[in-house]
Each structure stands twice: as structure tokens, then as C-alpha cells.
CSV table of N, CA and C in Angstrom, one decimal:
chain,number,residue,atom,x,y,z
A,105,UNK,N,-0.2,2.5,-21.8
A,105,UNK,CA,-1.0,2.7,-20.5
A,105,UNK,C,-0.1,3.4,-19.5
A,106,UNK,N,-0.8,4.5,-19.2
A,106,UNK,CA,0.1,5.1,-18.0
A,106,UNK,C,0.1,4.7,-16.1
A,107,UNK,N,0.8,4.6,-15.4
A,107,UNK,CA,1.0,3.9,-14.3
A,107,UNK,C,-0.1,3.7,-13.3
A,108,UNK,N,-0.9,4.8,-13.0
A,108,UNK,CA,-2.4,5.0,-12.6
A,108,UNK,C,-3.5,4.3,-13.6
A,109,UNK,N,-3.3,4.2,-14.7
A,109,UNK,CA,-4.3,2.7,-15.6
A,109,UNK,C,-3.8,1.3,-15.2
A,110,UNK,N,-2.6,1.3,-15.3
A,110,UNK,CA,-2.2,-0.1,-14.9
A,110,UNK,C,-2.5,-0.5,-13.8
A,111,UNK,N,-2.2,0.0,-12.8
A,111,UNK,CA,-2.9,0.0,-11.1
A,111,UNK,C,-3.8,-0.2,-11.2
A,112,UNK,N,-5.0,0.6,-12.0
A,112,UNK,CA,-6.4,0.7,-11.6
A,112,UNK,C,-6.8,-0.8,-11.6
A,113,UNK,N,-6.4,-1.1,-13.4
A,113,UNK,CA,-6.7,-2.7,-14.3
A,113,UNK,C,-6.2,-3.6,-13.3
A,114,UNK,N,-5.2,-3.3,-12.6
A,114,UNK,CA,-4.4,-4.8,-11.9
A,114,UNK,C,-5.4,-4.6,-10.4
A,115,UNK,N,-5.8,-4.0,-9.9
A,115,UNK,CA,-6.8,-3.8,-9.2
A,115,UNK,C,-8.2,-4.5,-9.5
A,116,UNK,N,-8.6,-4.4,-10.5
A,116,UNK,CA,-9.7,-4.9,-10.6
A,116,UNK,C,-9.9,-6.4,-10.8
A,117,UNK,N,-8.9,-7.0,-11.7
A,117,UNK,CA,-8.1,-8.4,-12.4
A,117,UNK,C,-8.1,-9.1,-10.4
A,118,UNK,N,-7.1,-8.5,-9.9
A,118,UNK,CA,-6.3,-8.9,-8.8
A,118,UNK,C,-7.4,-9.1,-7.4
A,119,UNK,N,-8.6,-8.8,-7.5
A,119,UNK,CA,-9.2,-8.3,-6.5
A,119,UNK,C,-10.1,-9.6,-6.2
A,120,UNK,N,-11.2,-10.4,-7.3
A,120,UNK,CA,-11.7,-11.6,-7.4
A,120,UNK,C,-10.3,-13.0,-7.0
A,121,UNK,N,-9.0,-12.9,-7.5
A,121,UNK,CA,-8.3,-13.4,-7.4
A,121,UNK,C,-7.3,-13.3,-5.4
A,122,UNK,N,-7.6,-12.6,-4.8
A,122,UNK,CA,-7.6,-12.6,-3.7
A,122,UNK,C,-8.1,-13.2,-3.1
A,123,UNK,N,-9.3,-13.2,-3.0
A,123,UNK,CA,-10.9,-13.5,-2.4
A,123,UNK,C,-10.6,-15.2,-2.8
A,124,UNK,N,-10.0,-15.5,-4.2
A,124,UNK,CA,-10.4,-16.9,-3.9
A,124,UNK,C,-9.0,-17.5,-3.3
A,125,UNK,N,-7.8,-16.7,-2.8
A,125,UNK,CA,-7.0,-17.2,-2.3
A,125,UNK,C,-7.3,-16.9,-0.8
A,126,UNK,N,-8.5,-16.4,-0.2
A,126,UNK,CA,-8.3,-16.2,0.7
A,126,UNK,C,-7.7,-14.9,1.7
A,127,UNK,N,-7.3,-14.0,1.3
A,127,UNK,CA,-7.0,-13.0,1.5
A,127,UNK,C,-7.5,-11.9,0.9
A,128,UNK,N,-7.2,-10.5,1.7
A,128,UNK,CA,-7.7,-9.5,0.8
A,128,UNK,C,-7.0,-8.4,0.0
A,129,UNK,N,-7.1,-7.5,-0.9
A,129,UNK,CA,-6.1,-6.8,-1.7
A,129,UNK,C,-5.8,-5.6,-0.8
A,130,UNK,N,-4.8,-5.0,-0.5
A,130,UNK,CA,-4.3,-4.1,0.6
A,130,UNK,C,-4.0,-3.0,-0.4
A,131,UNK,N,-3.2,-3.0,-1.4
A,131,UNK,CA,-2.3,-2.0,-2.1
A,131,UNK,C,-2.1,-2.6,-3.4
A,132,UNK,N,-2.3,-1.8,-4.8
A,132,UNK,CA,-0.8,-2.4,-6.3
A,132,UNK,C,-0.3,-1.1,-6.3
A,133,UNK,N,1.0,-1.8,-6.5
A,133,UNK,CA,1.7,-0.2,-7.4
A,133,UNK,C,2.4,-0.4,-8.6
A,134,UNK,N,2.8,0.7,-9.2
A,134,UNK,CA,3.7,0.3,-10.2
A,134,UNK,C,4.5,1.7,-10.1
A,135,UNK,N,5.8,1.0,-9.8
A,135,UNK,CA,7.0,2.2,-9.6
A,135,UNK,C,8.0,1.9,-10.7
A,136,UNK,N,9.2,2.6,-10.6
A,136,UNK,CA,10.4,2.4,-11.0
A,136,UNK,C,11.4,2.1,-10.2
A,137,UNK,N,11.9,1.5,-9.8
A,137,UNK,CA,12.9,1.1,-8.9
A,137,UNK,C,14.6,0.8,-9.2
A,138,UNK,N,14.9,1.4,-9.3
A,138,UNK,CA,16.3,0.9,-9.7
A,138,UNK,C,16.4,0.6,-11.2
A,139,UNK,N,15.8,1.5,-11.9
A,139,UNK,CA,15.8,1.1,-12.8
A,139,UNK,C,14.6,0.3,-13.8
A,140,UNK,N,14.7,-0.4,-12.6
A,140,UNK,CA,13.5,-1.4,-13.3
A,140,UNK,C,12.4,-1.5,-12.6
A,141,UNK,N,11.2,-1.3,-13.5
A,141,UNK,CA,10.0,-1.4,-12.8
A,141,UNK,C,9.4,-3.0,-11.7
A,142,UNK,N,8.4,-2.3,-10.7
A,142,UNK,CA,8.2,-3.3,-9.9
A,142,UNK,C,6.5,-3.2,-10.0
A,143,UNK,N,5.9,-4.1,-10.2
A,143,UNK,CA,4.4,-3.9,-9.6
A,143,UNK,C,4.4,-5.1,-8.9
A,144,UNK,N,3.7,-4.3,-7.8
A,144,UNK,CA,3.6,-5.4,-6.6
A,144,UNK,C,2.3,-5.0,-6.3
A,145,UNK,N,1.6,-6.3,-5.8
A,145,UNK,CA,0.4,-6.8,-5.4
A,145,UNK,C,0.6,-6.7,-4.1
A,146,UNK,N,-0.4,-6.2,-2.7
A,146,UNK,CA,-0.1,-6.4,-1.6
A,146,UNK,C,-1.1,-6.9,-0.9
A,147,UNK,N,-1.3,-7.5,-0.1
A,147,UNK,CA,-2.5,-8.8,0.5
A,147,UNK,C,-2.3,-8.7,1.9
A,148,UNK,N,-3.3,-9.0,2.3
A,148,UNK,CA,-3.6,-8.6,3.9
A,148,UNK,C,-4.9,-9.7,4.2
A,149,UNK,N,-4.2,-10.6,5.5
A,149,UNK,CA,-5.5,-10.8,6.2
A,149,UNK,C,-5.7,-10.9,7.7
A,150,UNK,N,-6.6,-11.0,8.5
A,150,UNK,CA,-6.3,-10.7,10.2
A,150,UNK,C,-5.4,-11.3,10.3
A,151,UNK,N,-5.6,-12.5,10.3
A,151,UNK,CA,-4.6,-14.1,10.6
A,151,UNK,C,-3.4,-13.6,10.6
A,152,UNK,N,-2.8,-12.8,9.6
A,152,UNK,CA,-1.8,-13.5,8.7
A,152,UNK,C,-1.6,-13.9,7.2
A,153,UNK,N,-0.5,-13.6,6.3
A,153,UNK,CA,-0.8,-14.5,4.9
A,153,UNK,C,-0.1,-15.1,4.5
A,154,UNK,N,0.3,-15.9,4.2
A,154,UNK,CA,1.1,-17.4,3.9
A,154,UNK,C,1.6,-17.3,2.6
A,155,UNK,N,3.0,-17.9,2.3
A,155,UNK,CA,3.4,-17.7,0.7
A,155,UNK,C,3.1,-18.6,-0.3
A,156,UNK,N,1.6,-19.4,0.6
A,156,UNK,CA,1.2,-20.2,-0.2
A,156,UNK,C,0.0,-19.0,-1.0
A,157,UNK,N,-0.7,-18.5,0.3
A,157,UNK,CA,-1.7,-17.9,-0.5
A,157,UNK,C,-1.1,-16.4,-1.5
A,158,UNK,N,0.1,-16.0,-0.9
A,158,UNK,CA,1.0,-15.0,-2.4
A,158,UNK,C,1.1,-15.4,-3.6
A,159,UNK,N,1.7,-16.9,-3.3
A,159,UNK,CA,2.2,-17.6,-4.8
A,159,UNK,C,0.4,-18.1,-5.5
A,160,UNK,N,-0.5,-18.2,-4.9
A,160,UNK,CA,-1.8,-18.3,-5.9
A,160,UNK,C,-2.7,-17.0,-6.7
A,161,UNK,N,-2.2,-16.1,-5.9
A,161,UNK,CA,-2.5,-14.7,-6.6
A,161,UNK,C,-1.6,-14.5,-7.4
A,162,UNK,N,0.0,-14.9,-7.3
A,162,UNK,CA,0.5,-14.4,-8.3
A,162,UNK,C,0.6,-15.2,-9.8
A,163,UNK,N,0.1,-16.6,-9.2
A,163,UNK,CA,0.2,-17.8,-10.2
A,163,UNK,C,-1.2,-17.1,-11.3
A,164,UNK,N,-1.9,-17.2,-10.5
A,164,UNK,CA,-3.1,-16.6,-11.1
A,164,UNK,C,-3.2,-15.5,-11.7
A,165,UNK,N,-2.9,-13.8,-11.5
A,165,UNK,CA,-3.0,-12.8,-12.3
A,165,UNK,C,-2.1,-12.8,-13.5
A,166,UNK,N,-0.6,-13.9,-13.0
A,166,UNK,CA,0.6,-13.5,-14.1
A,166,UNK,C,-0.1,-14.0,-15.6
A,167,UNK,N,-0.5,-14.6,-15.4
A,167,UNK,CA,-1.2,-15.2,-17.1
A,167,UNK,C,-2.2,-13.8,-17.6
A,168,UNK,N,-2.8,-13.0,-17.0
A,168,UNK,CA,-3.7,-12.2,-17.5
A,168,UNK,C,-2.7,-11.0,-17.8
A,169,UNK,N,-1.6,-10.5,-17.1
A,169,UNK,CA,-0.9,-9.8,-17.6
A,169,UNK,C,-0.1,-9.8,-18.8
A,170,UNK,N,-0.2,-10.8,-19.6
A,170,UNK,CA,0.1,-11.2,-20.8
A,170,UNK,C,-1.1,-11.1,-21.5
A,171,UNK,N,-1.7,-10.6,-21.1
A,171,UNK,CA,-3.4,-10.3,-22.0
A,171,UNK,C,-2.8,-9.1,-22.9
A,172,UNK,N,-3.3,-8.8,-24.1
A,172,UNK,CA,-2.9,-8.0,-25.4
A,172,UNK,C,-2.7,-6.5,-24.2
A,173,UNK,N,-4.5,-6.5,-23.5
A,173,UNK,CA,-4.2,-5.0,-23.3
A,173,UNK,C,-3.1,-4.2,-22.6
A,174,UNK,N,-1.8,-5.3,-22.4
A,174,UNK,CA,-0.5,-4.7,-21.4
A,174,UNK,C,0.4,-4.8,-22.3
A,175,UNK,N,0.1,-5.1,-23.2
A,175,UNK,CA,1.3,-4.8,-24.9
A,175,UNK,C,2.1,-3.7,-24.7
A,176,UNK,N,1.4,-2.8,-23.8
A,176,UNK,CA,2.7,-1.6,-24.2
A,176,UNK,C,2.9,-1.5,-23.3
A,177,UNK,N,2.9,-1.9,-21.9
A,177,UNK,CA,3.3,-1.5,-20.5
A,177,UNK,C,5.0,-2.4,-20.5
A,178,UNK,N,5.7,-1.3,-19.9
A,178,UNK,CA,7.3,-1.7,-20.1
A,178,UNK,C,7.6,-2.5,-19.1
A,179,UNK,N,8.9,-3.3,-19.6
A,179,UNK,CA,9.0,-4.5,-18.9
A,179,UNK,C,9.0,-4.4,-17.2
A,180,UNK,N,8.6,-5.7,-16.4
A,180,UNK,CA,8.5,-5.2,-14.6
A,180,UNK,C,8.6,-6.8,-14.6
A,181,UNK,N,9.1,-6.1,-13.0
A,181,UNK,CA,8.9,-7.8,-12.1
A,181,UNK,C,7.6,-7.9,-11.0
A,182,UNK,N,6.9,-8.9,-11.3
A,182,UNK,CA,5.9,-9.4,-10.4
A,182,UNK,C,6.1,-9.4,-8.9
A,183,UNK,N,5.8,-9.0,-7.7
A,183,UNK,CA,6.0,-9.3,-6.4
A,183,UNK,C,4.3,-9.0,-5.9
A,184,UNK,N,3.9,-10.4,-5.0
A,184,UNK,CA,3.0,-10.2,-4.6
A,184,UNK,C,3.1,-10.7,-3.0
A,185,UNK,N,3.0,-10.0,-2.1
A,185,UNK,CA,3.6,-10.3,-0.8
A,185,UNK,C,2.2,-9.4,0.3
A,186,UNK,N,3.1,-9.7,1.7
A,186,UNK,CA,1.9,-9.4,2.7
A,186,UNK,C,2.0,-8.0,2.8
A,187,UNK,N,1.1,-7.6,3.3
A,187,UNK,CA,1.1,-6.1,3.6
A,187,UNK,C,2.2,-5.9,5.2
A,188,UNK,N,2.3,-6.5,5.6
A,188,UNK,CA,3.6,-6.9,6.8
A,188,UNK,C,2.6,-6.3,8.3
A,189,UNK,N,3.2,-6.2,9.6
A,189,UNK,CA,3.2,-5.6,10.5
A,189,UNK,C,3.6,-4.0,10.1
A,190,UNK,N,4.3,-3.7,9.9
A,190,UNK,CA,5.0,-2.3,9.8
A,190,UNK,C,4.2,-1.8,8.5
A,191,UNK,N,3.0,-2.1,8.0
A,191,UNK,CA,2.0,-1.9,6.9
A,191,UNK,C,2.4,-0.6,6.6
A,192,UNK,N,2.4,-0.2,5.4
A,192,UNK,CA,2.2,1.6,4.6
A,192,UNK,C,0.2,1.6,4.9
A,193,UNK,N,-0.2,3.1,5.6
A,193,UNK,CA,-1.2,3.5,5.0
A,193,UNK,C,-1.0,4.4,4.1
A,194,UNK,N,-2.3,4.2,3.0
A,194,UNK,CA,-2.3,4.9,1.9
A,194,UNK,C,-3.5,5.2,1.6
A,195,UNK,N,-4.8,4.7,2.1
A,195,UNK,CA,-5.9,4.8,1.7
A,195,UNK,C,-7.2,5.1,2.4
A,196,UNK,N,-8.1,6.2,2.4
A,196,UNK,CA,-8.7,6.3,3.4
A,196,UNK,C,-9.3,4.8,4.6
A,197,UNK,N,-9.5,3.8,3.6
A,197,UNK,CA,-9.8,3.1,4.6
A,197,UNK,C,-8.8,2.1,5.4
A,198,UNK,N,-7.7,2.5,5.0
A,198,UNK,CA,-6.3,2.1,5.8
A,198,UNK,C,-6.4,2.9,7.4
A,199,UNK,N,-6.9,4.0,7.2
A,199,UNK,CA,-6.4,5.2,7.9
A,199,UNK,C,-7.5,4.9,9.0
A,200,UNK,N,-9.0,4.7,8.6
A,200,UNK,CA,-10.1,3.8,9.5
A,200,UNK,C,-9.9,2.7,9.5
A,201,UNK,N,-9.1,1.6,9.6
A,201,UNK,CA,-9.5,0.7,10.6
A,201,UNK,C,-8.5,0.5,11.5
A,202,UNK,N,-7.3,1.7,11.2
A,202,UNK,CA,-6.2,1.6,12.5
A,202,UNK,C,-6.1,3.1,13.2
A,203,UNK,N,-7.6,3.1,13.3
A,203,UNK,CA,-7.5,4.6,14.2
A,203,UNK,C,-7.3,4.4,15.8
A,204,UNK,N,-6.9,5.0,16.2
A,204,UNK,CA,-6.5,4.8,17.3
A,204,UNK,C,-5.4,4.2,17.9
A,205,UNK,N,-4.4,3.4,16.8
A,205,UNK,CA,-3.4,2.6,17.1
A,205,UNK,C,-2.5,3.6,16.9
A,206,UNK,N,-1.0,3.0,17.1
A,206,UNK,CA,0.3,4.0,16.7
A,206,UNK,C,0.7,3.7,15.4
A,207,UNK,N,0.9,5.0,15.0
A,207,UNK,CA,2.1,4.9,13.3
A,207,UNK,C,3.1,5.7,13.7
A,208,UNK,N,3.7,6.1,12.6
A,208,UNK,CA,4.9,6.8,12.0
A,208,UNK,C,4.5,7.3,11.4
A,209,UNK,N,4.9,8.6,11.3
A,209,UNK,CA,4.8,9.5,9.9
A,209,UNK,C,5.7,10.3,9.6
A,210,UNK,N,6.4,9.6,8.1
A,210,UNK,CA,7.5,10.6,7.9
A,210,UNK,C,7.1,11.4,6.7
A,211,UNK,N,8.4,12.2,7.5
A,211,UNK,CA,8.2,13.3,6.5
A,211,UNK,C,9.2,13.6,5.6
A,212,UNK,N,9.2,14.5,4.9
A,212,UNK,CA,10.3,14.9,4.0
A,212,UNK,C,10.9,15.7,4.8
A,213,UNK,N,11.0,16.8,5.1
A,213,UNK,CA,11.5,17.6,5.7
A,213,UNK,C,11.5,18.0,7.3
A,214,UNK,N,12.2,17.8,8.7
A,214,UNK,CA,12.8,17.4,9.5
A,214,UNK,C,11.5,18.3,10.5
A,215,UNK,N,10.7,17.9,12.0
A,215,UNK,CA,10.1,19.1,12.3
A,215,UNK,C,10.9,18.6,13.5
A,216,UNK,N,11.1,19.5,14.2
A,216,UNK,CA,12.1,19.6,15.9
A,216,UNK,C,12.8,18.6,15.5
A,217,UNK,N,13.7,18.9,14.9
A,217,UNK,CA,15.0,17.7,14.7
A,217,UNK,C,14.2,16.6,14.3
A,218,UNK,N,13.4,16.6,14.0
A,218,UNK,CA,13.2,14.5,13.8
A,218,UNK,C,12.3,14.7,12.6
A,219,UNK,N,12.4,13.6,11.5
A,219,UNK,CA,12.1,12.8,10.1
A,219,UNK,C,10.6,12.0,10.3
A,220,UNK,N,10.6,10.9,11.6
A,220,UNK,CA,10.1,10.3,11.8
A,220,UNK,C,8.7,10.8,13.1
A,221,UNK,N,8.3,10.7,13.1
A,221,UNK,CA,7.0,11.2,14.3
A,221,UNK,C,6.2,10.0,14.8
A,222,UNK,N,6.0,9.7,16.0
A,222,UNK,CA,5.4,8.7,16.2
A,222,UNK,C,4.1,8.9,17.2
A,223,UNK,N,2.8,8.7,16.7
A,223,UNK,CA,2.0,9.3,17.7
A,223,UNK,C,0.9,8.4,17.4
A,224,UNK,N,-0.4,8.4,18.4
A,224,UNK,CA,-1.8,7.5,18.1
A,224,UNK,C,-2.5,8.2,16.9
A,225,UNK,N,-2.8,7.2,16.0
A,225,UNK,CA,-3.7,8.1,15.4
A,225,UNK,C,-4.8,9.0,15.2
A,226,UNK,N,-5.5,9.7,15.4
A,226,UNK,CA,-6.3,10.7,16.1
A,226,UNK,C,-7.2,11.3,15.4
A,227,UNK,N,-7.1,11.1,13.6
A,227,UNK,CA,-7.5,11.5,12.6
A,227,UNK,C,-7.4,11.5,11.0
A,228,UNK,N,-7.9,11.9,10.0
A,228,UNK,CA,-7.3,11.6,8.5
A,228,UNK,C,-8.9,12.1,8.1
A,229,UNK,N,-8.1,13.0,7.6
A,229,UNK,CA,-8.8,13.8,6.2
A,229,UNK,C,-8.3,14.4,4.8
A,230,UNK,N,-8.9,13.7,4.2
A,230,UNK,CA,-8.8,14.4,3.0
A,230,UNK,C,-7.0,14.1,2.7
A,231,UNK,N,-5.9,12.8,3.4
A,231,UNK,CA,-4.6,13.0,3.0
A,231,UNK,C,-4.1,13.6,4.0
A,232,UNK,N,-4.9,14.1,5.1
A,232,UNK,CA,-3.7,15.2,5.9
A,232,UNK,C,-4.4,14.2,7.5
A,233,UNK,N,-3.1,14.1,8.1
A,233,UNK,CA,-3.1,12.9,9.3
A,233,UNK,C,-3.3,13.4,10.4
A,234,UNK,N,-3.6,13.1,11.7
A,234,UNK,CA,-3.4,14.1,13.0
A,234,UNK,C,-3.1,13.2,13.9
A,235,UNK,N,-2.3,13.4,14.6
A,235,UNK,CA,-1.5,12.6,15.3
A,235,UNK,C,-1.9,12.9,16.8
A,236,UNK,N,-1.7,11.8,18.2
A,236,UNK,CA,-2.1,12.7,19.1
A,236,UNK,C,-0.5,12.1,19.7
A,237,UNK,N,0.5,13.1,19.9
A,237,UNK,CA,1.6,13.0,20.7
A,237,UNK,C,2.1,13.7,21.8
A,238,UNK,N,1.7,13.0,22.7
A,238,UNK,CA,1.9,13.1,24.5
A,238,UNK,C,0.7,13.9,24.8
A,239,UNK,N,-0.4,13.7,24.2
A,239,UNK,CA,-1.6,14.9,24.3
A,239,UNK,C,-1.6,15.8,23.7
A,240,UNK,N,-0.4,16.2,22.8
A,240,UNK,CA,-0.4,17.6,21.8
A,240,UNK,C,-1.3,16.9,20.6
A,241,UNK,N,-2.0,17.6,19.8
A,241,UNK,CA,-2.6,16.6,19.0
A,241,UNK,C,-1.6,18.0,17.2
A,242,UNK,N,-1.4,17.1,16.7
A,242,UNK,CA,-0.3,17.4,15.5
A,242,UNK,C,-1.0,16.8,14.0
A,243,UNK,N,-1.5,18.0,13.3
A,243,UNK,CA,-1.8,17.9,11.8
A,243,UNK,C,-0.5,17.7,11.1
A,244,UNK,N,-1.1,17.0,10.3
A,244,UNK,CA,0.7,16.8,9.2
A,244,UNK,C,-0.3,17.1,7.5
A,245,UNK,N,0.1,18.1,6.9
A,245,UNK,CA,-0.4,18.0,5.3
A,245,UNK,C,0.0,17.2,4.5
A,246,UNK,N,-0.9,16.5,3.5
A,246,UNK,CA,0.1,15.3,2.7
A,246,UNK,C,1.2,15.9,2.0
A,247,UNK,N,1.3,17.0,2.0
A,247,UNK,CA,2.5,17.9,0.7
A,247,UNK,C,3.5,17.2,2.1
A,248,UNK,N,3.6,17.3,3.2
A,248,UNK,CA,4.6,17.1,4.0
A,248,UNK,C,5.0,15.6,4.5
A,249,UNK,N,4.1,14.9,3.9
A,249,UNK,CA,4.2,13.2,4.2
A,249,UNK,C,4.9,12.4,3.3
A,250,UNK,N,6.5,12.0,3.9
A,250,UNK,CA,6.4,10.9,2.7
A,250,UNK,C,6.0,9.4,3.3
A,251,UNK,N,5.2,9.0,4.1
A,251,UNK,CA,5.2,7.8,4.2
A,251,UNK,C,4.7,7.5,5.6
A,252,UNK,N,3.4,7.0,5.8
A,252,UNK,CA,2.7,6.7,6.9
A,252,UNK,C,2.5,4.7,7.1
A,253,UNK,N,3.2,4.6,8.4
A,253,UNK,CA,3.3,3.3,8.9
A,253,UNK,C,2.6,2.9,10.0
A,254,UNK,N,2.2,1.7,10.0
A,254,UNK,CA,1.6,1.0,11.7
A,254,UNK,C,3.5,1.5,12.6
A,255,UNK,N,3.0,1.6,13.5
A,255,UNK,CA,4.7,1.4,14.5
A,255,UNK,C,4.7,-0.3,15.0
A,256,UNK,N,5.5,-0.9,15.0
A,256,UNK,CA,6.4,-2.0,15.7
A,256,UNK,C,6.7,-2.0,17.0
A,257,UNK,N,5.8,-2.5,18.0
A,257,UNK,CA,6.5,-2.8,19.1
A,257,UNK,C,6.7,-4.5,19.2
A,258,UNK,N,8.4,-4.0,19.8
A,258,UNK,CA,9.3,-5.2,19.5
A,258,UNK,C,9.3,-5.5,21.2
């Protein structure tokens, strides 16, 4: 199975399995990390989510991931945790329901000196973000994103 099947499967498995813990499914991935792979489950709910309701999604899917059809997916560690304050968007509907709030968006490569850009959100199409900063309003293309966040005010 290649990394985009696994996701999809652990998506669909993981999704019923939320719902009855009470929360909802935010994000799976399956990367490489150091070596060793990580698929992590990510959960989101208004409230808040508790590591009681983590540990029942994860108690719960870990048995079906031993189902035959993952026979050949290479060894990983389980992590199923909150989508946090400082959330990753990734998904068009990530992008609608925190329109108008502040993110981050970084980039790969530096624009006026700075990695990081922080502006209200102002738009999302198709992958490419618009930011509205100090009234300038700023397209960013996804070739140029690595990584879109809520911002933290502390």
C-alpha cells in the first residue's frame, strides 16, 4: 500500500471511531520521520480534547491496523493527539472555518527577509492562500507554502 492508500483506509476506519469518542477527525498522515515512520491520527473539538478521548480512538483503530489488509505497510508508531491551538491547515475546509482569523504561512523560500508571514485570512483557492497584511492583501502559491498555521496569541 502506498502512503496516500493508507491515509485514505485510516480515514475512513478512524472516522466512525471519532464520532464515538466524541470528537472529530482533523488530519491522518503517514510520513517518515527520522527514520521511522509515524501515522498520526489528529482530532479536533470546539471544547477541547482530552487524552482520555485520544487514548479511545487509538485503543480502538490499533486492533484494525493489524487487519491482513496492512500486511505490507512498513513498520510505524501510532500517535493520535489534538489538532492543538497552533493547528496545521491543510484542507479546504480547514481554510473555511478559520476565515478571517490569523495564521502563518511559511514558506520555503524567504519574501522581504522573512520565512514566516502573518496575516488575516482573506481567502483559499484551489491551495493558494491570500492573506490580508496591514491592508495589502498577499497571494501565496502552494509550490511556495510549506506550512499554514492558526497564529497564537499569548
Amino acid at each position: 500500500m502506498q502512503a496516500k492508500q493508507i491515509v485514505a483506509r485510516v480515514e475512513e476506519l478512524v472516522r466512525p471511531l471519532c464520532e464515538q469518542a466524541g470528537v472529530s477527525l482533523w488530519d491522518v498522515e503517514f510520513e517518515k520521520e527520522g527514520g521511522q515512520y509515524m501515522l498520526t491520527v489528529t482530532v479536533d473539538h470546539p471544547e477541547g480534547v482530552n487524552i482520555d478521548q485520544c487514548e479511545k480512538v487509538s485503543r480502538a483503530l490499533d486492533p484494525m491496523l493489524d487487519a491482513k489488509e496492512f500486511d505490507d505497510m512498513p513498520s510505524y508508531t501510532l500517535c493520535v493527539s489534538s489538532a492543538g491551538l497552533a493547528r496545521r491547515l491543510k484542507r479546504p475546509e480547514h481554510f473555511e472555518a478559520f476565515m478571517g482569523q490569523t495564521i502563518e504561512v511559511g514558506l520555503y523560500k524567504a519574501l522581504n527577509g522573512a520565512k514566516q508571514i502573518e496575516g488575516t485570512l482573506a481567502g483559499y483557492d484551489d491551495g493558494a492562500v491570500t492573506l490580508d497584511v496591514g491592508g495589502e492583501r498577499i497571494v501565496f502559491e502552494p509550490k511556495d507554502i510549506a506550512a499554514v498555521r492558526l497564529a497564537v496569541e499569548i
